[in-house]
Coordinates of C-alpha atoms in Angstrom, one line a residue:
M1 CA 85.0 115.5 108.0
I2 CA 83.9 114.9 104.4
I3 CA 81.8 112.0 103.4
F4 CA 82.0 111.5 99.6
T5 CA 81.1 108.9 96.9
S6 CA 83.5 107.6 94.4
K7 CA 82.8 105.6 91.3
N8 CA 82.4 102.5 93.3
N9 CA 82.5 103.3 97.0
R10 CA 81.6 105.6 99.8
Y11 CA 84.4 107.2 101.9
I12 CA 85.1 109.3 105.1
Y13 CA 88.0 111.7 104.9
N14 CA 89.0 112.6 108.5
Q15 CA 91.0 115.8 108.6
F16 CA 92.4 115.1 112.0
T17 CA 94.0 111.9 111.1
N18 CA 94.2 112.5 107.4
D19 CA 92.7 109.2 106.8
I20 CA 90.5 108.2 103.9
L21 CA 88.3 105.1 105.1
V22 CA 85.7 103.4 103.2
V23 CA 82.3 103.8 105.1
P24 CA 81.6 100.9 107.3
D25 CA 78.9 98.5 106.2
A26 CA 76.7 99.4 109.4
Y27 CA 76.4 103.0 107.8
N28 CA 75.4 101.8 104.3
S29 CA 71.7 102.5 104.9
L30 CA 72.3 106.0 106.2
K31 CA 72.5 109.2 104.4
D32 CA 75.7 111.2 104.3
S33 CA 74.3 113.7 106.8
E34 CA 73.2 111.2 109.2
I35 CA 76.6 109.6 109.3
Q36 CA 78.0 113.1 109.8
D37 CA 75.8 113.5 112.7
D38 CA 76.6 110.2 114.3
L39 CA 80.5 110.5 114.0
S40 CA 80.5 114.2 114.9
Q41 CA 80.3 113.4 118.5
L42 CA 83.5 111.4 118.2
L43 CA 85.4 114.2 116.6
E44 CA 83.9 117.2 118.6
T45 CA 86.9 117.2 121.1
Q46 CA 89.4 117.2 118.4
H47 CA 91.1 120.3 116.7
I48 CA 93.9 121.6 114.9
S49 CA 95.8 124.6 115.8
F50 CA 97.7 127.1 113.6
E51 CA 101.2 128.3 114.0
S52 CA 102.0 132.0 113.2
P53 CA 105.2 132.5 111.3
N54 CA 107.6 134.9 113.1
L55 CA 108.6 137.5 110.2
E56 CA 112.3 138.5 110.4
N57 CA 115.2 139.0 108.2
S58 CA 116.1 135.8 106.1
D59 CA 118.7 134.8 103.6
K60 CA 116.2 132.5 101.9
T61 CA 114.0 134.9 100.0
H62 CA 113.1 132.7 96.8
S63 CA 112.2 135.4 94.4
L64 CA 112.0 138.9 93.5
I65 CA 109.0 140.3 91.2
I66 CA 109.7 143.6 89.5
N67 CA 106.9 145.5 88.1
I68 CA 108.4 146.6 85.0
T69 CA 105.8 149.1 83.9
N70 CA 102.1 150.0 84.6
Y71 CA 101.6 150.4 80.8
C72 CA 99.8 147.7 78.9
N73 CA 98.9 147.4 75.3
L74 CA 95.6 145.5 75.9
R75 CA 92.5 146.6 78.0
C76 CA 91.2 143.3 79.2
S77 CA 87.7 143.8 80.7
Y78 CA 88.4 141.8 83.9
C79 CA 91.9 143.1 84.5
A80 CA 92.6 144.1 88.1
Y81 CA 93.9 147.6 87.0
S82 CA 90.6 148.3 84.9
E83 CA 87.9 150.7 85.9
H84 CA 86.1 147.5 87.4
Y85 CA 88.6 147.4 90.4
P86 CA 88.3 150.9 92.1
F87 CA 90.9 149.9 94.9
E88 CA 93.7 149.1 92.4
R89 CA 96.1 151.3 90.4
E90 CA 95.1 152.4 86.8
H91 CA 96.8 151.9 83.6
E92 CA 99.5 154.5 83.0
N93 CA 102.5 155.2 80.8
R94 CA 105.1 154.6 83.5
S95 CA 107.8 152.2 84.2
I96 CA 110.2 151.5 86.9
E97 CA 113.3 153.5 86.9
F98 CA 116.7 151.5 86.3
D99 CA 118.2 152.8 89.6
V100 CA 115.0 151.6 91.5
A101 CA 115.3 148.1 90.1
I102 CA 119.0 148.1 91.0
K103 CA 118.3 148.8 94.6
A104 CA 115.4 146.2 94.8
I105 CA 118.0 143.5 93.1
D106 CA 120.8 144.6 95.6
E107 CA 118.2 144.0 98.5
Y108 CA 117.1 140.7 97.1
V109 CA 120.7 139.3 96.5
N110 CA 121.5 140.1 100.4
R111 CA 118.2 138.3 101.2
S112 CA 118.9 135.2 99.1
E113 CA 122.4 134.0 100.2
G114 CA 120.8 130.7 101.3
V115 CA 119.0 129.5 98.3
E116 CA 120.3 127.4 95.3
F117 CA 118.7 129.5 92.5
R118 CA 117.9 133.2 92.6
H119 CA 114.7 134.0 90.6
I120 CA 113.6 137.3 89.1
S121 CA 110.2 137.6 87.6
M122 CA 109.2 140.5 85.2
Y123 CA 105.5 141.7 85.7
G124 CA 103.5 144.4 84.5
G125 CA 101.6 146.0 82.8
E126 CA 103.3 144.5 79.8
P127 CA 107.0 144.0 80.1
S128 CA 107.4 143.1 76.4
T129 CA 106.8 147.0 75.8
E130 CA 110.1 147.5 77.7
P131 CA 112.7 145.1 76.2
K132 CA 115.6 147.4 76.6
L133 CA 114.8 147.9 80.5
V134 CA 114.2 144.2 80.8
S135 CA 117.6 143.5 79.2
R136 CA 119.5 146.0 81.5
I137 CA 117.8 144.3 84.6
I138 CA 118.8 140.8 83.6
E139 CA 122.3 141.9 82.6
Y140 CA 122.7 143.7 86.0
A141 CA 121.4 140.7 88.0
K142 CA 123.8 138.3 86.2
K143 CA 126.7 140.5 87.2
K144 CA 125.7 140.3 90.9
A145 CA 125.3 136.7 91.1
N146 CA 125.7 133.5 88.8
N147 CA 122.7 131.6 89.9
F148 CA 119.8 133.8 88.6
K149 CA 116.7 132.5 86.6
F150 CA 114.3 134.6 85.1
S151 CA 110.7 134.5 84.1
V152 CA 108.2 136.9 82.4
C153 CA 104.6 137.4 82.4
T154 CA 103.2 138.5 79.3
N155 CA 99.8 138.8 77.1
G156 CA 101.9 137.6 73.9
Y157 CA 100.7 140.4 71.9
S158 CA 104.2 141.8 71.0
M159 CA 106.9 139.4 69.9
S160 CA 109.5 141.0 68.1
N161 CA 112.8 139.3 67.1
E162 CA 114.6 141.4 69.6
W163 CA 112.4 140.2 72.3
I164 CA 112.5 136.5 71.4
Q165 CA 116.3 136.6 71.2
L166 CA 116.5 138.1 74.8
L167 CA 114.1 135.5 76.0
V168 CA 115.9 132.6 74.3
Q169 CA 119.4 133.8 75.4
N170 CA 118.5 133.9 79.0
E171 CA 116.4 130.9 78.9
A172 CA 113.4 133.0 80.7
Q173 CA 110.5 131.1 81.6
L174 CA 107.6 132.8 79.5
Q175 CA 104.0 132.9 81.1
I176 CA 101.5 133.9 78.5
S177 CA 98.0 134.6 79.3
I178 CA 95.4 133.1 77.0
D179 CA 91.7 132.3 77.7
G180 CA 90.8 129.4 75.4
D181 CA 89.7 129.3 71.8
K182 CA 89.2 132.6 69.8
E183 CA 85.6 133.2 71.0
S184 CA 86.5 132.7 74.7
H185 CA 89.7 134.6 74.5
D186 CA 88.4 137.7 72.5
R187 CA 85.4 138.1 74.8
Y188 CA 87.4 140.1 77.4
R189 CA 91.1 140.1 76.1
V190 CA 91.0 143.1 73.8
D191 CA 93.1 145.9 72.6
K192 CA 92.5 149.6 73.3
S193 CA 89.9 149.6 70.4
G194 CA 88.1 146.7 71.7
R195 CA 89.3 144.2 69.2
G196 CA 90.1 140.7 70.2
S197 CA 93.8 139.9 70.6
F198 CA 93.7 135.9 70.0
D199 CA 94.7 135.9 66.1
R200 CA 97.7 138.0 66.8
V201 CA 98.7 136.1 69.9
V202 CA 98.4 132.8 68.1
S203 CA 100.5 134.2 65.1
N204 CA 103.2 135.3 67.8
L205 CA 103.0 131.8 69.4
N206 CA 103.7 130.3 65.9
K207 CA 106.5 132.7 65.3
L208 CA 108.2 131.8 68.6
S209 CA 107.8 128.1 68.2
T210 CA 109.2 128.3 64.6
Q211 CA 112.3 130.4 65.7
A212 CA 113.1 128.7 68.8
P213 CA 111.2 125.2 69.1
S214 CA 113.3 123.9 72.0
Y215 CA 112.9 127.0 73.9
Y216 CA 109.1 126.9 73.4
K217 CA 108.9 123.4 74.4
S218 CA 110.8 123.8 77.7
C219 CA 110.2 127.3 78.7
V220 CA 106.5 128.3 77.7
Y221 CA 103.6 128.0 79.6
F222 CA 100.1 129.3 79.6
V223 CA 97.8 131.0 82.2
V224 CA 94.1 131.1 81.8
T225 CA 91.7 133.3 83.5
L226 CA 88.4 131.7 83.7
S227 CA 85.4 133.9 84.0
P228 CA 81.6 133.6 83.3
P229 CA 80.3 132.5 80.8
Y230 CA 82.7 129.4 81.6
T231 CA 84.1 127.7 78.8
L232 CA 86.3 124.9 80.5
T233 CA 85.1 122.2 78.0
R234 CA 86.5 124.3 75.0
L235 CA 89.8 125.1 76.6
Y236 CA 90.1 121.3 77.2
E237 CA 89.5 120.9 73.4
L238 CA 92.0 123.5 72.5
Y239 CA 94.6 121.8 74.6
N240 CA 93.8 118.4 72.8
N241 CA 93.4 119.7 69.1
N242 CA 96.4 122.1 69.0
E243 CA 100.0 121.0 69.5
L244 CA 100.9 124.7 70.2
F245 CA 98.9 124.6 73.4
H246 CA 100.0 121.3 74.6
Q247 CA 102.3 123.1 77.3
P248 CA 101.9 123.4 81.0
W249 CA 98.9 125.4 82.2
Y250 CA 97.9 127.4 85.3
I251 CA 94.1 128.0 86.0
N252 CA 93.0 131.1 87.6
F253 CA 89.5 132.6 88.0
V254 CA 88.6 136.3 87.6
K255 CA 89.1 138.2 90.9
P256 CA 85.7 138.2 92.4
T257 CA 85.9 140.7 95.2
D258 CA 86.3 144.5 95.2
T259 CA 84.9 144.7 91.8
T260 CA 82.1 145.7 89.6
F261 CA 83.1 143.5 86.8
I262 CA 80.8 140.4 87.7
D263 CA 77.8 142.7 88.1
S264 CA 78.6 144.3 84.7
L265 CA 78.1 141.0 82.9
N266 CA 74.7 140.6 81.2
L267 CA 74.4 136.8 81.6
S268 CA 72.1 134.0 82.4
K269 CA 72.2 132.1 85.7
Q270 CA 73.4 129.1 83.6
D271 CA 76.3 131.1 82.4
F272 CA 77.8 131.2 85.9
D273 CA 77.3 127.4 86.4
F274 CA 80.8 125.9 86.4
S275 CA 80.2 122.6 88.1
S276 CA 79.0 120.3 85.2
Q277 CA 82.0 121.2 82.9
E278 CA 84.2 120.6 86.1
L279 CA 82.7 117.3 86.7
H280 CA 83.2 116.3 82.9
L281 CA 86.8 117.2 83.0
A282 CA 87.2 115.3 86.3
N283 CA 85.7 112.1 84.7
E284 CA 87.9 112.5 81.8
Y285 CA 90.9 112.8 84.0
I286 CA 90.0 109.8 86.1
N287 CA 89.9 107.7 82.7
A288 CA 93.1 109.0 81.5
S289 CA 94.9 108.4 84.9
I290 CA 93.5 104.9 85.2
N291 CA 95.2 104.4 81.8
G292 CA 98.6 105.7 82.9
D293 CA 98.3 109.3 81.6
A294 CA 97.8 111.1 85.0
Q295 CA 100.5 113.9 84.0
N296 CA 99.9 114.4 80.3
H297 CA 96.0 114.9 80.5
F298 CA 94.7 118.5 80.7
G299 CA 93.0 117.5 83.9
Y300 CA 96.5 117.5 85.5
W301 CA 96.7 121.1 85.3
F302 CA 93.3 121.6 86.7
F303 CA 93.2 119.1 89.5
G304 CA 96.7 117.9 89.7
E305 CA 98.0 120.0 92.6
L306 CA 95.3 119.0 94.9
V307 CA 95.2 115.4 94.0
K308 CA 99.0 115.4 94.6
G309 CA 98.6 116.9 97.9
I310 CA 96.2 114.0 98.8
H311 CA 98.4 111.4 97.4
F312 CA 101.5 112.6 99.5
R313 CA 99.4 113.6 102.7
E314 CA 101.1 112.9 106.0
F315 CA 99.7 109.6 107.6
T316 CA 100.9 110.7 111.2
P317 CA 100.1 114.4 110.9
S318 CA 100.7 116.9 113.6
N319 CA 97.8 118.7 115.1
K320 CA 99.7 121.9 114.9
I321 CA 100.2 123.2 111.1
W322 CA 101.1 126.2 109.1
I323 CA 98.5 128.6 107.9
N324 CA 97.9 126.9 104.6
G325 CA 97.7 129.1 101.6
C326 CA 99.8 131.9 103.3
C327 CA 103.4 132.8 102.8
N328 CA 106.0 134.5 104.9
P329 CA 105.3 138.1 103.5
G330 CA 108.5 139.7 102.7
V331 CA 110.5 136.4 103.6
D332 CA 109.4 134.0 100.9
K333 CA 109.5 136.6 98.0
L334 CA 109.2 140.4 97.5
F335 CA 107.3 142.5 94.8
V336 CA 108.6 145.8 94.0
D337 CA 106.3 148.3 92.1
C338 CA 107.2 151.2 89.9
N339 CA 107.4 153.6 92.9
G340 CA 109.9 151.4 94.5
D341 CA 107.6 150.2 97.2
Y342 CA 107.8 146.5 98.5
F343 CA 104.7 144.2 98.9
P344 CA 104.3 140.5 99.5
C345 CA 103.4 139.7 96.0
E346 CA 102.1 140.9 92.8
R347 CA 98.4 140.3 93.9
S348 CA 98.7 142.6 97.0
G349 CA 97.9 145.8 95.2
S350 CA 98.4 148.5 97.8
F351 CA 97.7 146.0 100.7
M352 CA 100.4 145.1 103.1
K353 CA 103.1 147.5 102.1
L354 CA 106.4 146.1 103.5
G355 CA 108.7 149.3 103.0
N356 CA 110.7 150.3 99.9
V357 CA 114.1 150.3 98.2
E358 CA 115.3 153.2 100.3
I359 CA 114.5 151.9 103.9
G360 CA 114.3 148.4 103.2
V361 CA 111.8 145.8 104.4
D362 CA 109.9 146.6 107.5
F363 CA 107.9 143.6 108.9
D364 CA 106.1 145.4 111.8
K365 CA 102.8 146.1 109.9
S366 CA 102.6 142.8 108.1
Q367 CA 103.5 140.8 111.4
D368 CA 100.4 142.4 113.0
V369 CA 98.2 141.2 109.9
V370 CA 99.8 137.7 110.2
N371 CA 99.1 137.4 113.9
Q372 CA 95.5 138.6 113.5
Y373 CA 95.0 136.2 110.6
T374 CA 96.5 133.4 112.6
E375 CA 94.3 134.0 115.7
D376 CA 91.2 134.1 113.5
C377 CA 92.3 130.7 112.1
N378 CA 92.6 129.2 115.6
I379 CA 89.2 130.4 116.5
N380 CA 87.2 129.6 113.1
C381 CA 89.1 127.2 111.2
K382 CA 90.4 124.5 113.7
T383 CA 87.6 121.9 112.8
C384 CA 87.2 122.7 109.0
P385 CA 87.4 119.4 106.8
N386 CA 89.5 121.5 104.5
V387 CA 92.1 122.5 107.1
R388 CA 95.1 120.8 105.6
F389 CA 94.5 121.7 102.0
C390 CA 93.0 125.3 102.2
D391 CA 94.7 127.7 99.8
A392 CA 93.2 131.0 101.3
C393 CA 95.8 133.5 102.0
Y394 CA 95.8 137.0 103.7
L395 CA 94.6 138.7 100.5
G396 CA 91.1 136.9 101.0
S397 CA 90.7 139.2 104.0
K398 CA 91.4 142.3 101.8
N399 CA 88.2 144.4 101.5
G400 CA 89.0 147.5 99.6
H401 CA 91.9 149.0 101.6
V402 CA 90.9 147.3 104.9
F403 CA 92.0 144.1 106.4
E404 CA 88.6 142.3 107.3
L405 CA 89.0 138.8 108.4
S406 CA 85.3 137.8 107.7
S407 CA 85.9 138.3 104.0
K408 CA 87.9 135.2 103.6
Y409 CA 85.0 132.9 104.7
K410 CA 82.9 134.0 101.6
F411 CA 84.2 131.2 99.5
C412 CA 85.0 128.4 102.0
H413 CA 82.1 126.3 100.6
K414 CA 83.7 126.3 97.1
R415 CA 87.0 125.2 98.5
I416 CA 85.5 122.5 100.4
A417 CA 83.6 121.4 97.2
K418 CA 87.0 121.5 95.3
L419 CA 88.7 119.1 97.9
K420 CA 85.5 116.7 97.6
L421 CA 85.9 116.7 93.8
A422 CA 89.7 116.0 94.2
L423 CA 88.9 113.2 96.7
Y424 CA 86.3 111.7 94.3
I425 CA 89.0 111.6 91.5
Y426 CA 91.8 110.2 93.7
C427 CA 89.6 107.3 95.1
S428 CA 88.0 106.5 91.9
V429 CA 91.4 106.2 90.1
L430 CA 93.1 104.1 92.9
E431 CA 90.0 101.7 92.9
V432 CA 90.9 100.5 89.5
N433 CA 94.8 101.3 89.3
N434 CA 96.4 101.8 92.6
S435 CA 99.8 102.7 91.0
A436 CA 98.3 105.4 88.7
F437 CA 99.8 108.2 90.7
D438 CA 103.1 106.8 91.3
V439 CA 104.3 109.1 88.4
F440 CA 104.1 111.9 90.9
T441 CA 107.0 113.1 92.9
I442 CA 107.0 115.3 96.2
S443 CA 108.8 117.9 94.2
H444 CA 106.1 118.4 91.7
I445 CA 103.7 119.7 94.5

């Protein structure tokens, strides 16, 4: 259970029943820890079990991610392919061969007969350095099926007229990496000479929004990678003060494992403190939501997914659940690298190889990983208060090239704290405006 205090009340969240209850008057004089001790006896016989997915061929693979190239025109300090991540590949001037991409698309088309829309995402490296290859891939896919949608992950550093035309004509969702204002962004997102990239990226954003304003508004979204020293408040100001950035955002944190990056930073302990900025944004989002702005405030992009999960939680929940945060590797989506090797997603690195374009997808190795992971969850996670909202996945157990289940527990306390803050937001808002989150729909989760 989680005991938390909102703006006006104290509550208990019970993960077994999924209930959020006001702390009874009889407990008002007790500390949270004392309530926890008293109620734990009532809950000690309860637990939740996890179901292990049975990996097999499917016709409902939602997306194919193609690693267009290993080449990149930037050298971001925290990049997973930098010298700070010794277990990942390095930057190299190599792109996927068109024939290899064709084989991956053919495999994907066969595995996606049961979906409404097929989706291909172009990844890198930097896909904009290979516009002709991206164009050929899109044209081939459109000839194979008429229900393809496309997306591109980019650093925004290159924005030629040819590239813009390709994106706009195909209505490709454009995911642009930017880390906040100029000082925050240029700290780590630099070119090969170590120069910051912010001014050039913003110039390209202005060019894109001027040439294709409707496309920009409907298809562009931003991805930020937060890393010490944290500047969440300044990111919030950028969103508020520049219409160019008033788009959807996805918030990531720098990959903290298997890296020397964090240790390389010459920063004070205060620079690593994120909680005060996070709480400030939470309170701003509470006020905005109370006033009917739950989906337009920047806090929506930071807290919204978890708050929506709480809002639409099951009120008669099963005690047998899916392993939260985990996909069906090779079933839900496929990532193909420049070698033509298949992996569960773009974050897998060389972990959990699923086969290649020549032999197809082989589930045996990944099924073993999934079974071990599920068994471990049934031992160690069945009474966790975050059991229904945890976003940990198999990659949290990746230690170098080894699958090490104990690794995923390093960040459990942070995940629980994140849920506690979301509960604080949710209840604080509903105490004043109980219809504030009615703007949410289940499809938004």
